[in-house]
């Protein structure tokens, strides 16, 4: 499902104009990104959590060049679904 499809479904279900819904969806995504950049997790009860995971430094190998490289420690955004969300997906 694309962002445009989400906007259309929300607009159809709520009766709100698509341009307003698009602005709200865009602002929601901006707020989530900004919070994660500031290392603040976002918790949506019953849906899930947008969190920042810390990856440790590790050594890896480039097999084609036979070279060992070091991947530095870094942060990655992640989504952890709520238990009720997981259960409803498992049932389908």
PDB file of N, CA and C in Angstrom:
ATOM      1  N   UNK A   1       0.850  -1.170   0.000  1.00  0.00           N
ATOM      2  CA  UNK A   1       0.000   0.000   0.000  1.00  0.00           C
ATOM      3  C   UNK A   1       0.898   1.236   0.000  1.00  0.00           C
ATOM      4  N   UNK A   2       0.569   2.204  -0.829  1.00  0.00           N
ATOM      5  CA  UNK A   2       1.364   3.423  -0.930  1.00  0.00           C
ATOM      6  C   UNK A   2       0.772   4.525  -0.058  1.00  0.00           C
ATOM      7  N   UNK A   3       1.545   5.604   0.109  1.00  0.00           N
ATOM      8  CA  UNK A   3       1.067   6.742   0.882  1.00  0.00           C
ATOM      9  C   UNK A   3      -0.203   7.313   0.250  1.00  0.00           C
ATOM     10  N   UNK A   4      -0.246   7.390  -1.070  1.00  0.00           N
ATOM     11  CA  UNK A   4      -1.422   7.915  -1.770  1.00  0.00           C
ATOM     12  C   UNK A   4      -2.664   7.057  -1.494  1.00  0.00           C
ATOM     13  N   UNK A   5      -2.473   5.750  -1.454  1.00  0.00           N
ATOM     14  CA  UNK A   5      -3.594   4.852  -1.157  1.00  0.00           C
ATOM     15  C   UNK A   5      -4.069   5.020   0.284  1.00  0.00           C
ATOM     16  N   UNK A   6      -3.131   5.194   1.200  1.00  0.00           N
ATOM     17  CA  UNK A   6      -3.498   5.432   2.598  1.00  0.00           C
ATOM     18  C   UNK A   6      -4.296   6.722   2.717  1.00  0.00           C
ATOM     19  N   UNK A   7      -3.819   7.782   2.074  1.00  0.00           N
ATOM     20  CA  UNK A   7      -4.511   9.066   2.113  1.00  0.00           C
ATOM     21  C   UNK A   7      -5.917   8.931   1.548  1.00  0.00           C
ATOM     22  N   UNK A   8      -6.061   8.223   0.436  1.00  0.00           N
ATOM     23  CA  UNK A   8      -7.381   8.036  -0.183  1.00  0.00           C
ATOM     24  C   UNK A   8      -8.333   7.287   0.737  1.00  0.00           C
ATOM     25  N   UNK A   9      -7.839   6.218   1.358  1.00  0.00           N
ATOM     26  CA  UNK A   9      -8.701   5.441   2.261  1.00  0.00           C
ATOM     27  C   UNK A   9      -9.129   6.258   3.473  1.00  0.00           C
ATOM     28  N   UNK A  10      -8.199   7.002   4.055  1.00  0.00           N
ATOM     29  CA  UNK A  10      -8.546   7.833   5.211  1.00  0.00           C
ATOM     30  C   UNK A  10      -9.555   8.893   4.805  1.00  0.00           C
ATOM     31  N   UNK A  11      -9.335   9.529   3.661  1.00  0.00           N
ATOM     32  CA  UNK A  11     -10.266  10.561   3.189  1.00  0.00           C
ATOM     33  C   UNK A  11     -11.646   9.972   2.931  1.00  0.00           C
ATOM     34  N   UNK A  12     -11.712   8.798   2.326  1.00  0.00           N
ATOM     35  CA  UNK A  12     -13.000   8.156   2.064  1.00  0.00           C
ATOM     36  C   UNK A  12     -13.713   7.764   3.350  1.00  0.00           C
ATOM     37  N   UNK A  13     -12.968   7.243   4.324  1.00  0.00           N
ATOM     38  CA  UNK A  13     -13.573   6.778   5.571  1.00  0.00           C
ATOM     39  C   UNK A  13     -13.985   7.909   6.508  1.00  0.00           C
ATOM     40  N   UNK A  14     -13.316   9.042   6.423  1.00  0.00           N
ATOM     41  CA  UNK A  14     -13.606  10.132   7.355  1.00  0.00           C
ATOM     42  C   UNK A  14     -14.377  11.280   6.724  1.00  0.00           C
ATOM     43  N   UNK A  15     -14.366  11.372   5.407  1.00  0.00           N
ATOM     44  CA  UNK A  15     -15.035  12.480   4.740  1.00  0.00           C
ATOM     45  C   UNK A  15     -14.211  13.757   4.722  1.00  0.00           C
ATOM     46  N   UNK A  16     -12.965  13.677   5.142  1.00  0.00           N
ATOM     47  CA  UNK A  16     -12.065  14.828   5.156  1.00  0.00           C
ATOM     48  C   UNK A  16     -11.411  14.933   3.785  1.00  0.00           C
ATOM     49  N   UNK A  17     -11.164  16.154   3.321  1.00  0.00           N
ATOM     50  CA  UNK A  17     -10.550  16.393   2.027  1.00  0.00           C
ATOM     51  C   UNK A  17      -9.162  15.737   1.952  1.00  0.00           C
ATOM     52  N   UNK A  18      -8.818  15.195   0.782  1.00  0.00           N
ATOM     53  CA  UNK A  18      -7.541  14.493   0.609  1.00  0.00           C
ATOM     54  C   UNK A  18      -6.338  15.392   0.869  1.00  0.00           C
ATOM     55  N   UNK A  19      -6.422  16.668   0.537  1.00  0.00           N
ATOM     56  CA  UNK A  19      -5.277  17.557   0.762  1.00  0.00           C
ATOM     57  C   UNK A  19      -5.018  17.744   2.249  1.00  0.00           C
ATOM     58  N   UNK A  20      -6.079  17.776   3.040  1.00  0.00           N
ATOM     59  CA  UNK A  20      -5.928  17.899   4.492  1.00  0.00           C
ATOM     60  C   UNK A  20      -5.335  16.618   5.064  1.00  0.00           C
ATOM     61  N   UNK A  21      -5.858  15.481   4.604  1.00  0.00           N
ATOM     62  CA  UNK A  21      -5.348  14.191   5.078  1.00  0.00           C
ATOM     63  C   UNK A  21      -3.878  14.041   4.699  1.00  0.00           C
ATOM     64  N   UNK A  22      -3.510  14.415   3.481  1.00  0.00           N
ATOM     65  CA  UNK A  22      -2.122  14.324   3.050  1.00  0.00           C
ATOM     66  C   UNK A  22      -1.217  15.174   3.936  1.00  0.00           C
ATOM     67  N   UNK A  23      -1.660  16.385   4.257  1.00  0.00           N
ATOM     68  CA  UNK A  23      -0.867  17.263   5.123  1.00  0.00           C
ATOM     69  C   UNK A  23      -0.688  16.643   6.505  1.00  0.00           C
ATOM     70  N   UNK A  24      -1.726  16.011   7.016  1.00  0.00           N
ATOM     71  CA  UNK A  24      -1.652  15.379   8.342  1.00  0.00           C
ATOM     72  C   UNK A  24      -0.706  14.183   8.308  1.00  0.00           C
ATOM     73  N   UNK A  25      -0.818  13.347   7.279  1.00  0.00           N
ATOM     74  CA  UNK A  25       0.059  12.180   7.165  1.00  0.00           C
ATOM     75  C   UNK A  25       1.518  12.619   7.027  1.00  0.00           C
ATOM     76  N   UNK A  26       1.756  13.632   6.194  1.00  0.00           N
ATOM     77  CA  UNK A  26       3.122  14.152   6.026  1.00  0.00           C
ATOM     78  C   UNK A  26       3.673  14.692   7.347  1.00  0.00           C
ATOM     79  N   UNK A  27       2.852  15.431   8.089  1.00  0.00           N
ATOM     80  CA  UNK A  27       3.299  15.980   9.373  1.00  0.00           C
ATOM     81  C   UNK A  27       3.556  14.868  10.384  1.00  0.00           C
ATOM     82  N   UNK A  28       2.721  13.829  10.376  1.00  0.00           N
ATOM     83  CA  UNK A  28       2.940  12.686  11.268  1.00  0.00           C
ATOM     84  C   UNK A  28       4.304  12.054  10.989  1.00  0.00           C
ATOM     85  N   UNK A  29       4.596  11.820   9.706  1.00  0.00           N
ATOM     86  CA  UNK A  29       5.876  11.207   9.356  1.00  0.00           C
ATOM     87  C   UNK A  29       7.039  12.117   9.721  1.00  0.00           C
ATOM     88  N   UNK A  30       6.880  13.409   9.545  1.00  0.00           N
ATOM     89  CA  UNK A  30       7.927  14.365   9.921  1.00  0.00           C
ATOM     90  C   UNK A  30       8.175  14.328  11.427  1.00  0.00           C
ATOM     91  N   UNK A  31       7.114  14.286  12.203  1.00  0.00           N
ATOM     92  CA  UNK A  31       7.257  14.255  13.660  1.00  0.00           C
ATOM     93  C   UNK A  31       7.946  12.971  14.123  1.00  0.00           C
ATOM     94  N   UNK A  32       7.597  11.840  13.513  1.00  0.00           N
ATOM     95  CA  UNK A  32       8.240  10.569  13.875  1.00  0.00           C
ATOM     96  C   UNK A  32       9.728  10.633  13.530  1.00  0.00           C
ATOM     97  N   UNK A  33      10.057  11.093  12.318  1.00  0.00           N
ATOM     98  CA  UNK A  33      11.470  11.196  11.920  1.00  0.00           C
ATOM     99  C   UNK A  33      12.242  12.133  12.836  1.00  0.00           C
ATOM    100  N   UNK A  34      11.667  13.308  13.122  1.00  0.00           N
ATOM    101  CA  UNK A  34      12.352  14.274  13.985  1.00  0.00           C
ATOM    102  C   UNK A  34      12.576  13.713  15.386  1.00  0.00           C
ATOM    103  N   UNK A  35      11.588  13.001  15.907  1.00  0.00           N
ATOM    104  CA  UNK A  35      11.734  12.400  17.238  1.00  0.00           C
ATOM    105  C   UNK A  35      12.846  11.359  17.254  1.00  0.00           C
ATOM    106  N   UNK A  36      12.907  10.534  16.227  1.00  0.00           N
ATOM    107  CA  UNK A  36      13.943   9.509  16.173  1.00  0.00           C
ATOM    108  C   UNK A  36      15.319  10.125  15.981  1.00  0.00           C
ATOM    109  N   UNK A  37      15.406  11.215  15.225  1.00  0.00           N
ATOM    110  CA  UNK A  37      16.687  11.905  15.072  1.00  0.00           C
ATOM    111  C   UNK A  37      17.161  12.434  16.417  1.00  0.00           C
ATOM    112  N   UNK A  38      16.225  12.880  17.252  1.00  0.00           N
ATOM    113  CA  UNK A  38      16.550  13.375  18.597  1.00  0.00           C
ATOM    114  C   UNK A  38      16.684  12.243  19.614  1.00  0.00           C
ATOM    115  N   UNK A  39      16.626  10.998  19.138  1.00  0.00           N
ATOM    116  CA  UNK A  39      16.753   9.798  19.984  1.00  0.00           C
ATOM    117  C   UNK A  39      15.578   9.644  20.953  1.00  0.00           C
ATOM    118  N   UNK A  40      14.407  10.140  20.565  1.00  0.00           N
ATOM    119  CA  UNK A  40      13.191   9.965  21.354  1.00  0.00           C
ATOM    120  C   UNK A  40      12.332   8.918  20.654  1.00  0.00           C
ATOM    121  N   UNK A  41      12.002   7.852  21.354  1.00  0.00           N
ATOM    122  CA  UNK A  41      11.151   6.816  20.786  1.00  0.00           C
ATOM    123  C   UNK A  41       9.709   7.323  20.705  1.00  0.00           C
ATOM    124  N   UNK A  42       8.951   6.775  19.766  1.00  0.00           N
ATOM    125  CA  UNK A  42       7.550   7.148  19.578  1.00  0.00           C
ATOM    126  C   UNK A  42       6.706   5.920  19.882  1.00  0.00           C
ATOM    127  N   UNK A  43       5.800   6.028  20.844  1.00  0.00           N
ATOM    128  CA  UNK A  43       4.962   4.914  21.272  1.00  0.00           C
ATOM    129  C   UNK A  43       3.515   5.181  20.886  1.00  0.00           C
ATOM    130  N   UNK A  44       2.917   4.261  20.121  1.00  0.00           N
ATOM    131  CA  UNK A  44       1.515   4.355  19.734  1.00  0.00           C
ATOM    132  C   UNK A  44       0.809   3.124  20.306  1.00  0.00           C
ATOM    133  N   UNK A  45       0.098   3.323  21.400  1.00  0.00           N
ATOM    134  CA  UNK A  45      -0.535   2.212  22.108  1.00  0.00           C
ATOM    135  C   UNK A  45      -1.470   1.447  21.177  1.00  0.00           C
ATOM    136  N   UNK A  46      -1.343   0.128  21.169  1.00  0.00           N
ATOM    137  CA  UNK A  46      -2.171  -0.730  20.346  1.00  0.00           C
ATOM    138  C   UNK A  46      -1.659  -0.882  18.917  1.00  0.00           C
ATOM    139  N   UNK A  47      -0.671  -0.083  18.526  1.00  0.00           N
ATOM    140  CA  UNK A  47      -0.126  -0.159  17.176  1.00  0.00           C
ATOM    141  C   UNK A  47       1.321  -0.616  17.200  1.00  0.00           C
ATOM    142  N   UNK A  48       2.179   0.137  17.906  1.00  0.00           N
ATOM    143  CA  UNK A  48       3.579  -0.242  17.993  1.00  0.00           C
ATOM    144  C   UNK A  48       4.456   0.921  18.380  1.00  0.00           C
ATOM    145  N   UNK A  49       5.751   0.711  18.302  1.00  0.00           N
ATOM    146  CA  UNK A  49       6.723   1.718  18.703  1.00  0.00           C
ATOM    147  C   UNK A  49       7.756   1.918  17.605  1.00  0.00           C
ATOM    148  N   UNK A  50       8.057   3.174  17.334  1.00  0.00           N
ATOM    149  CA  UNK A  50       9.167   3.522  16.468  1.00  0.00           C
ATOM    150  C   UNK A  50      10.335   3.803  17.394  1.00  0.00           C
ATOM    151  N   UNK A  51      11.400   3.014  17.270  1.00  0.00           N
ATOM    152  CA  UNK A  51      12.510   3.115  18.197  1.00  0.00           C
ATOM    153  C   UNK A  51      13.831   3.245  17.440  1.00  0.00           C
ATOM    154  N   UNK A  52      14.858   3.690  18.153  1.00  0.00           N
ATOM    155  CA  UNK A  52      16.205   3.765  17.607  1.00  0.00           C
ATOM    156  C   UNK A  52      17.014   2.640  18.234  1.00  0.00           C
ATOM    157  N   UNK A  53      17.577   1.792  17.384  1.00  0.00           N
ATOM    158  CA  UNK A  53      18.423   0.699  17.868  1.00  0.00           C
ATOM    159  C   UNK A  53      19.879   1.072  17.628  1.00  0.00           C
ATOM    160  N   UNK A  54      20.700   0.718  18.583  1.00  0.00           N
ATOM    161  CA  UNK A  54      22.135   0.976  18.479  1.00  0.00           C
ATOM    162  C   UNK A  54      22.836  -0.297  18.009  1.00  0.00           C
ATOM    163  N   UNK A  55      23.581  -0.195  16.949  1.00  0.00           N
ATOM    164  CA  UNK A  55      24.367  -1.317  16.436  1.00  0.00           C
ATOM    165  C   UNK A  55      25.814  -1.130  16.876  1.00  0.00           C
ATOM    166  N   UNK A  56      26.414  -2.187  17.382  1.00  0.00           N
ATOM    167  CA  UNK A  56      27.802  -2.129  17.827  1.00  0.00           C
ATOM    168  C   UNK A  56      28.749  -2.202  16.634  1.00  0.00           C
ATOM    169  N   UNK A  57      29.973  -1.774  16.862  1.00  0.00           N
ATOM    170  CA  UNK A  57      31.006  -1.900  15.831  1.00  0.00           C
ATOM    171  C   UNK A  57      31.260  -3.377  15.577  1.00  0.00           C
ATOM    172  N   UNK A  58      31.472  -3.722  14.310  1.00  0.00           N
ATOM    173  CA  UNK A  58      31.761  -5.127  14.003  1.00  0.00           C
ATOM    174  C   UNK A  58      32.723  -5.219  12.832  1.00  0.00           C
ATOM    175  N   UNK A  59      33.330  -6.371  12.733  1.00  0.00           N
ATOM    176  CA  UNK A  59      34.271  -6.652  11.650  1.00  0.00           C
ATOM    177  C   UNK A  59      33.544  -7.523  10.629  1.00  0.00           C
ATOM    178  N   UNK A  60      33.680  -7.155   9.356  1.00  0.00           N
ATOM    179  CA  UNK A  60      33.047  -7.911   8.282  1.00  0.00           C
ATOM    180  C   UNK A  60      34.075  -8.182   7.190  1.00  0.00           C
ATOM    181  N   UNK A  61      33.720  -9.069   6.269  1.00  0.00           N
ATOM    182  CA  UNK A  61      34.645  -9.393   5.183  1.00  0.00           C
ATOM    183  C   UNK A  61      33.968  -9.158   3.852  1.00  0.00           C
ATOM    184  N   UNK A  62      34.712  -8.540   2.941  1.00  0.00           N
ATOM    185  CA  UNK A  62      34.292  -8.433   1.554  1.00  0.00           C
ATOM    186  C   UNK A  62      34.860  -9.652   0.853  1.00  0.00           C
ATOM    187  N   UNK A  63      34.024 -10.635   0.604  1.00  0.00           N
ATOM    188  CA  UNK A  63      34.492 -11.920   0.086  1.00  0.00           C
ATOM    189  C   UNK A  63      35.098 -11.784  -1.299  1.00  0.00           C
ATOM    190  N   UNK A  64      34.516 -10.942  -2.136  1.00  0.00           N
ATOM    191  CA  UNK A  64      35.021 -10.831  -3.517  1.00  0.00           C
ATOM    192  C   UNK A  64      36.418 -10.224  -3.568  1.00  0.00           C
ATOM    193  N   UNK A  65      36.752  -9.328  -2.635  1.00  0.00           N
ATOM    194  CA  UNK A  65      38.077  -8.692  -2.632  1.00  0.00           C
ATOM    195  C   UNK A  65      38.996  -9.263  -1.565  1.00  0.00           C
ATOM    196  N   UNK A  66      38.489 -10.190  -0.758  1.00  0.00           N
ATOM    197  CA  UNK A  66      39.258 -10.786   0.334  1.00  0.00           C
ATOM    198  C   UNK A  66      39.827  -9.720   1.264  1.00  0.00           C
ATOM    199  N   UNK A  67      38.968  -8.777   1.646  1.00  0.00           N
ATOM    200  CA  UNK A  67      39.376  -7.674   2.502  1.00  0.00           C
ATOM    201  C   UNK A  67      38.512  -7.684   3.753  1.00  0.00           C
ATOM    202  N   UNK A  68      39.143  -7.424   4.884  1.00  0.00           N
ATOM    203  CA  UNK A  68      38.415  -7.278   6.134  1.00  0.00           C
ATOM    204  C   UNK A  68      38.148  -5.795   6.353  1.00  0.00           C
ATOM    205  N   UNK A  69      36.899  -5.481   6.672  1.00  0.00           N
ATOM    206  CA  UNK A  69      36.535  -4.084   6.926  1.00  0.00           C
ATOM    207  C   UNK A  69      35.884  -3.970   8.294  1.00  0.00           C
ATOM    208  N   UNK A  70      35.950  -2.780   8.858  1.00  0.00           N
ATOM    209  CA  UNK A  70      35.313  -2.513  10.142  1.00  0.00           C
ATOM    210  C   UNK A  70      34.097  -1.640   9.902  1.00  0.00           C
ATOM    211  N   UNK A  71      32.964  -2.120  10.354  1.00  0.00           N
ATOM    212  CA  UNK A  71      31.736  -1.337  10.268  1.00  0.00           C
ATOM    213  C   UNK A  71      31.586  -0.616  11.602  1.00  0.00           C
ATOM    214  N   UNK A  72      31.591   0.720  11.596  1.00  0.00           N
ATOM    215  CA  UNK A  72      31.530   1.458  12.859  1.00  0.00           C
ATOM    216  C   UNK A  72      30.167   1.315  13.547  1.00  0.00           C
ATOM    217  N   UNK A  73      30.148   1.612  14.824  1.00  0.00           N
ATOM    218  CA  UNK A  73      28.886   1.621  15.566  1.00  0.00           C
ATOM    219  C   UNK A  73      27.978   2.673  14.953  1.00  0.00           C
ATOM    220  N   UNK A  74      26.676   2.356  14.895  1.00  0.00           N
ATOM    221  CA  UNK A  74      25.731   3.292  14.308  1.00  0.00           C
ATOM    222  C   UNK A  74      24.325   3.028  14.838  1.00  0.00           C
ATOM    223  N   UNK A  75      23.434   3.964  14.567  1.00  0.00           N
ATOM    224  CA  UNK A  75      22.040   3.856  14.994  1.00  0.00           C
ATOM    225  C   UNK A  75      21.159   3.600  13.785  1.00  0.00           C
ATOM    226  N   UNK A  76      20.098   2.794  13.985  1.00  0.00           N
ATOM    227  CA  UNK A  76      19.146   2.526  12.917  1.00  0.00           C
ATOM    228  C   UNK A  76      17.726   2.669  13.458  1.00  0.00           C
ATOM    229  N   UNK A  77      16.814   3.252  12.658  1.00  0.00           N
ATOM    230  CA  UNK A  77      15.419   3.313  13.088  1.00  0.00           C
ATOM    231  C   UNK A  77      14.778   1.936  12.943  1.00  0.00           C
ATOM    232  N   UNK A  78      13.822   1.657  13.809  1.00  0.00           N
ATOM    233  CA  UNK A  78      13.176   0.362  13.791  1.00  0.00           C
ATOM    234  C   UNK A  78      11.727   0.515  14.234  1.00  0.00           C
ATOM    235  N   UNK A  79      10.882  -0.429  13.823  1.00  0.00           N
ATOM    236  CA  UNK A  79       9.488  -0.451  14.257  1.00  0.00           C
ATOM    237  C   UNK A  79       9.242  -1.750  14.990  1.00  0.00           C
ATOM    238  N   UNK A  80       8.653  -1.650  16.177  1.00  0.00           N
ATOM    239  CA  UNK A  80       8.310  -2.829  16.958  1.00  0.00           C
ATOM    240  C   UNK A  80       6.790  -2.848  17.115  1.00  0.00           C
ATOM    241  N   UNK A  81       6.097  -3.777  16.457  1.00  0.00           N
ATOM    242  CA  UNK A  81       4.637  -3.800  16.554  1.00  0.00           C
ATOM    243  C   UNK A  81       4.169  -4.197  17.949  1.00  0.00           C
ATOM    244  N   UNK A  82       2.984  -3.677  18.315  1.00  0.00           N
ATOM    245  CA  UNK A  82       2.373  -4.022  19.598  1.00  0.00           C
ATOM    246  C   UNK A  82       1.883  -5.463  19.561  1.00  0.00           C
ATOM    247  N   UNK A  83       1.722  -6.058  20.722  1.00  0.00           N
ATOM    248  CA  UNK A  83       1.292  -7.455  20.796  1.00  0.00           C
ATOM    249  C   UNK A  83      -0.057  -7.658  20.127  1.00  0.00           C
ATOM    250  N   UNK A  84      -1.007  -6.748  20.361  1.00  0.00           N
ATOM    251  CA  UNK A  84      -2.327  -6.891  19.740  1.00  0.00           C
ATOM    252  C   UNK A  84      -2.233  -6.812  18.214  1.00  0.00           C
ATOM    253  N   UNK A  85      -1.331  -5.967  17.718  1.00  0.00           N
ATOM    254  CA  UNK A  85      -1.100  -5.838  16.284  1.00  0.00           C
ATOM    255  C   UNK A  85      -0.530  -7.148  15.738  1.00  0.00           C
ATOM    256  N   UNK A  86       0.467  -7.693  16.421  1.00  0.00           N
ATOM    257  CA  UNK A  86       1.066  -8.962  16.003  1.00  0.00           C
ATOM    258  C   UNK A  86       0.037 -10.087  15.980  1.00  0.00           C
ATOM    259  N   UNK A  87      -0.776 -10.149  17.029  1.00  0.00           N
ATOM    260  CA  UNK A  87      -1.785 -11.210  17.126  1.00  0.00           C
ATOM    261  C   UNK A  87      -2.794 -11.116  15.989  1.00  0.00           C
ATOM    262  N   UNK A  88      -3.216  -9.899  15.633  1.00  0.00           N
ATOM    263  CA  UNK A  88      -4.198  -9.761  14.564  1.00  0.00           C
ATOM    264  C   UNK A  88      -3.600 -10.121  13.205  1.00  0.00           C
ATOM    265  N   UNK A  89      -2.320  -9.876  13.007  1.00  0.00           N
ATOM    266  CA  UNK A  89      -1.662 -10.258  11.752  1.00  0.00           C
ATOM    267  C   UNK A  89      -1.498 -11.772  11.692  1.00  0.00           C
ATOM    268  N   UNK A  90      -1.180 -12.399  12.806  1.00  0.00           N
ATOM    269  CA  UNK A  90      -0.996 -13.847  12.849  1.00  0.00           C
ATOM    270  C   UNK A  90      -2.288 -14.595  12.544  1.00  0.00           C
ATOM    271  N   UNK A  91      -3.429 -14.012  12.902  1.00  0.00           N
ATOM    272  CA  UNK A  91      -4.705 -14.670  12.707  1.00  0.00           C
ATOM    273  C   UNK A  91      -5.110 -14.742  11.254  1.00  0.00           C
ATOM    274  N   UNK A  92      -4.600 -13.861  10.417  1.00  0.00           N
ATOM    275  CA  UNK A  92      -4.981 -13.827   8.986  1.00  0.00           C
ATOM    276  C   UNK A  92      -4.192 -14.812   8.176  1.00  0.00           C
TER     277      UNK A  92
END
